[in-house]
Amino acid sequence: MCGIIGYIGRKSAPNIILEGLRRLEYRGYDSAGLVTIHTGQFELRKKTGRINDLAAVLKKQPAHGNIGIGHTRWATHGPPTDANAHPHLDQSGKIALVHNGVIENHQSLKDKLIAKGHTFQSQTDTEVLAHLVGEYYKGDLTEAVRLALKDVVGTYGIAVIHVDHPESIVGARRGSPLLLGVGRDENFLASDVSAIIAHTRRVVYLNDFEIVTLTGDDFQVSTIEAATVTPQVREVEFAAEEVERGKYPHFMLKEIFEQPRVVENAIRGRISHDEATGKLGGLNLSPAELRSVDRLIFIACGTALHAGMIGKYLVEDLARIPTETDYASEFRYRNSPIDKNTLVFAISQSGETIDTLAAIRECRRKGHKTLGIANVVGSTIAREVDGGTYMHAGPEIGVAATKTFVSQVTIMTLLAVLMGRMRHLASTRGEEILRELETIPGKIERILKQNDAIAAVAKKYCEANNFLFLARQYNFPIALEGALKLKEISYIHAEGYPAAEMKHGPIALIEPRTPSVFIAPKNSVFDKTMANIEEVKARKGPVIVVATEGNIEIAKKADDVIYVPDTLECLQPLLTVIPLQLLAYHIAVMRGCDVDKPRNLAKSVTVE
Ligand code: AGP
């Protein structure tokens, strides 16, 4: 998961590329580099570390020119070193290339090139691709890229320039996102729109096996088979300031505080009180087709899968349809029996997660209808499923997903009500859920007001090295999500478990230095969960409880309580996740972690 950007136009390329890389840094941040063409020469600067480290190099050794490409890396082949940083040059030193993805057959390609006398400066698969383009170059860079990519097995989003052709940049994609930004007398290539939104809102999303040649005032798109493509220029729906941090110290905190608006955006125009149902227009399935669905499978990764797990509880509870969830990376190889009335639903905020995309493609290969829930308009998953729903949550820059999770759960709720009201869900029940859903933004606001109190709880436990998160039923996926949030930004080992399951092993971990976080709002399984809390207390384990406002009894049992407003049991995850997001955030900050760019992680996982 790297970030790439290209610029060609009348302005100075280095500054535009550097700023674009800052916007892409959340995609990968172990090294960075750029190359421009100036007075017939490459000006190449690359450095291990963050974008600021590259900026420091450029301050000492400025680069010039109005054409260039840049890259911020998440290492796949070869450790983060200056030599392994992109851009990479071909054997002639006249072609420069940046790449996001994995060239799976890079070793066999490298062996053939070495046999032809090529020498390599890095351990990367990307440098092999640069040499391969150089091997095919006979004067036409686009043709050389096309021929080279035909030899490649794997995924790529690339930008390529030739020092003797300062008038054009060549881009291509397969499996890794790449878009063209259409400016006035300038054009851009980028991994995602946040890198160029400050310059243009007009974009062309490239599809797999497409190649683009761009100049300062034009662009041509073709396929790897040299067929001409008529590109669709789209208008991006969010503004530049949405990728700014504003008054917040971290994007993650900003995005946590955006959640009331995010829920409002997710339900806007999607509730019909007259019919007491949800309205999801983009599913592209008729009521009869939706009614014929007799099995639902949610596939996703990470936080998105946790949203799908809540979707399972919602759909089975409200629509009575057998529903399962699966890791996309497992599902794609599991060969699950799917029949014509099984509906596969992909959940992905980025819409580019390669495991989820591959699972969708596996279903489509077998002729099955697939739907998707995505945040990024025009993303690959959004374009390849048969229908679906956009989250309209705005760009999520923090690597740890927060607002997009709450958006996904909101949409799941609408989907469950919609499917339920086509079957056995009474209008009164449907209306009750929808009316309560409309109060959730205000209830999230009330929880956010406890931010300082939650920070105080975080301070008590930020030295711990292990955490357990425990809950039942609708809140069990929240236990998993709370554990994921904590581990991915604070690096503390944390496990989520069904509360009752604790007795079947994890209870062995209980001891005074291991806090247990219980999500125990007032609901049908509260008493059972209380029994589990007692079991932990009896073994001197510290207990933090997320409880319903007014439950003063719990304060006598727990070491710390974080209260959330009361709501319907099926809507509780939308509230109980908020304290856990803030708890993880504050603990990570107190431990000096880079909250927005946690080590080893990247925002969009486009490698398998
Ligand atoms: C969540 O905090 C993680 N950053 C990660 O698990 C993420 O949810 C997962 O990679 C799926 O991403 P997607 O929603 O873009 O497909």
Tab-separated table of N, CA, C and O in Angstrom, residues 61 87-88 109 217 344 431 433 519 527:
chain	number	residue	atom	x	y	z
A	61	GLN	N	18.961	20.125	-1.289
A	61	GLN	CA	19.212	19.910	-2.726
A	61	GLN	C	17.903	20.075	-3.496
A	61	GLN	O	17.241	19.102	-3.815
A	87	PRO	N	11.568	6.828	-6.561
A	87	PRO	CA	11.541	6.192	-7.884
A	87	PRO	C	12.752	5.304	-8.159
A	87	PRO	O	13.797	5.466	-7.534
A	88	HIS	N	12.528	4.357	-9.108
A	88	HIS	CA	13.620	3.504	-9.572
A	88	HIS	C	13.898	3.768	-11.056
A	88	HIS	O	12.962	4.094	-11.807
A	109	LEU	N	11.661	-12.488	-13.886
A	109	LEU	CA	11.935	-11.373	-14.808
A	109	LEU	C	13.341	-10.828	-14.559
A	109	LEU	O	14.097	-10.547	-15.492
A	217	ASP	N	-1.752	19.346	-21.306
A	217	ASP	CA	-3.098	19.836	-21.668
A	217	ASP	C	-3.973	18.763	-22.300
A	217	ASP	O	-5.017	19.065	-22.875
A	344	VAL	N	-23.954	-11.847	-1.848
A	344	VAL	CA	-22.651	-11.560	-1.237
A	344	VAL	C	-22.464	-10.050	-1.190
A	344	VAL	O	-22.619	-9.360	-2.192
A	431	GLU	N	-40.650	1.302	12.346
A	431	GLU	CA	-40.707	2.739	12.638
A	431	GLU	C	-39.984	3.051	13.942
A	431	GLU	O	-39.263	4.056	14.060
A	433	ILE	N	-37.442	1.527	15.239
A	433	ILE	CA	-35.988	1.467	15.004
A	433	ILE	C	-35.523	2.713	14.251
A	433	ILE	O	-34.536	3.354	14.602
A	519	ILE	N	-18.248	-4.449	27.549
A	519	ILE	CA	-19.290	-3.613	26.964
A	519	ILE	C	-20.606	-4.198	27.475
A	519	ILE	O	-20.999	-5.310	27.077
A	527	ASP	N	-27.497	-9.228	32.605
A	527	ASP	CA	-27.269	-9.996	33.840
A	527	ASP	C	-26.187	-11.064	33.628
A	527	ASP	O	-25.321	-11.287	34.480
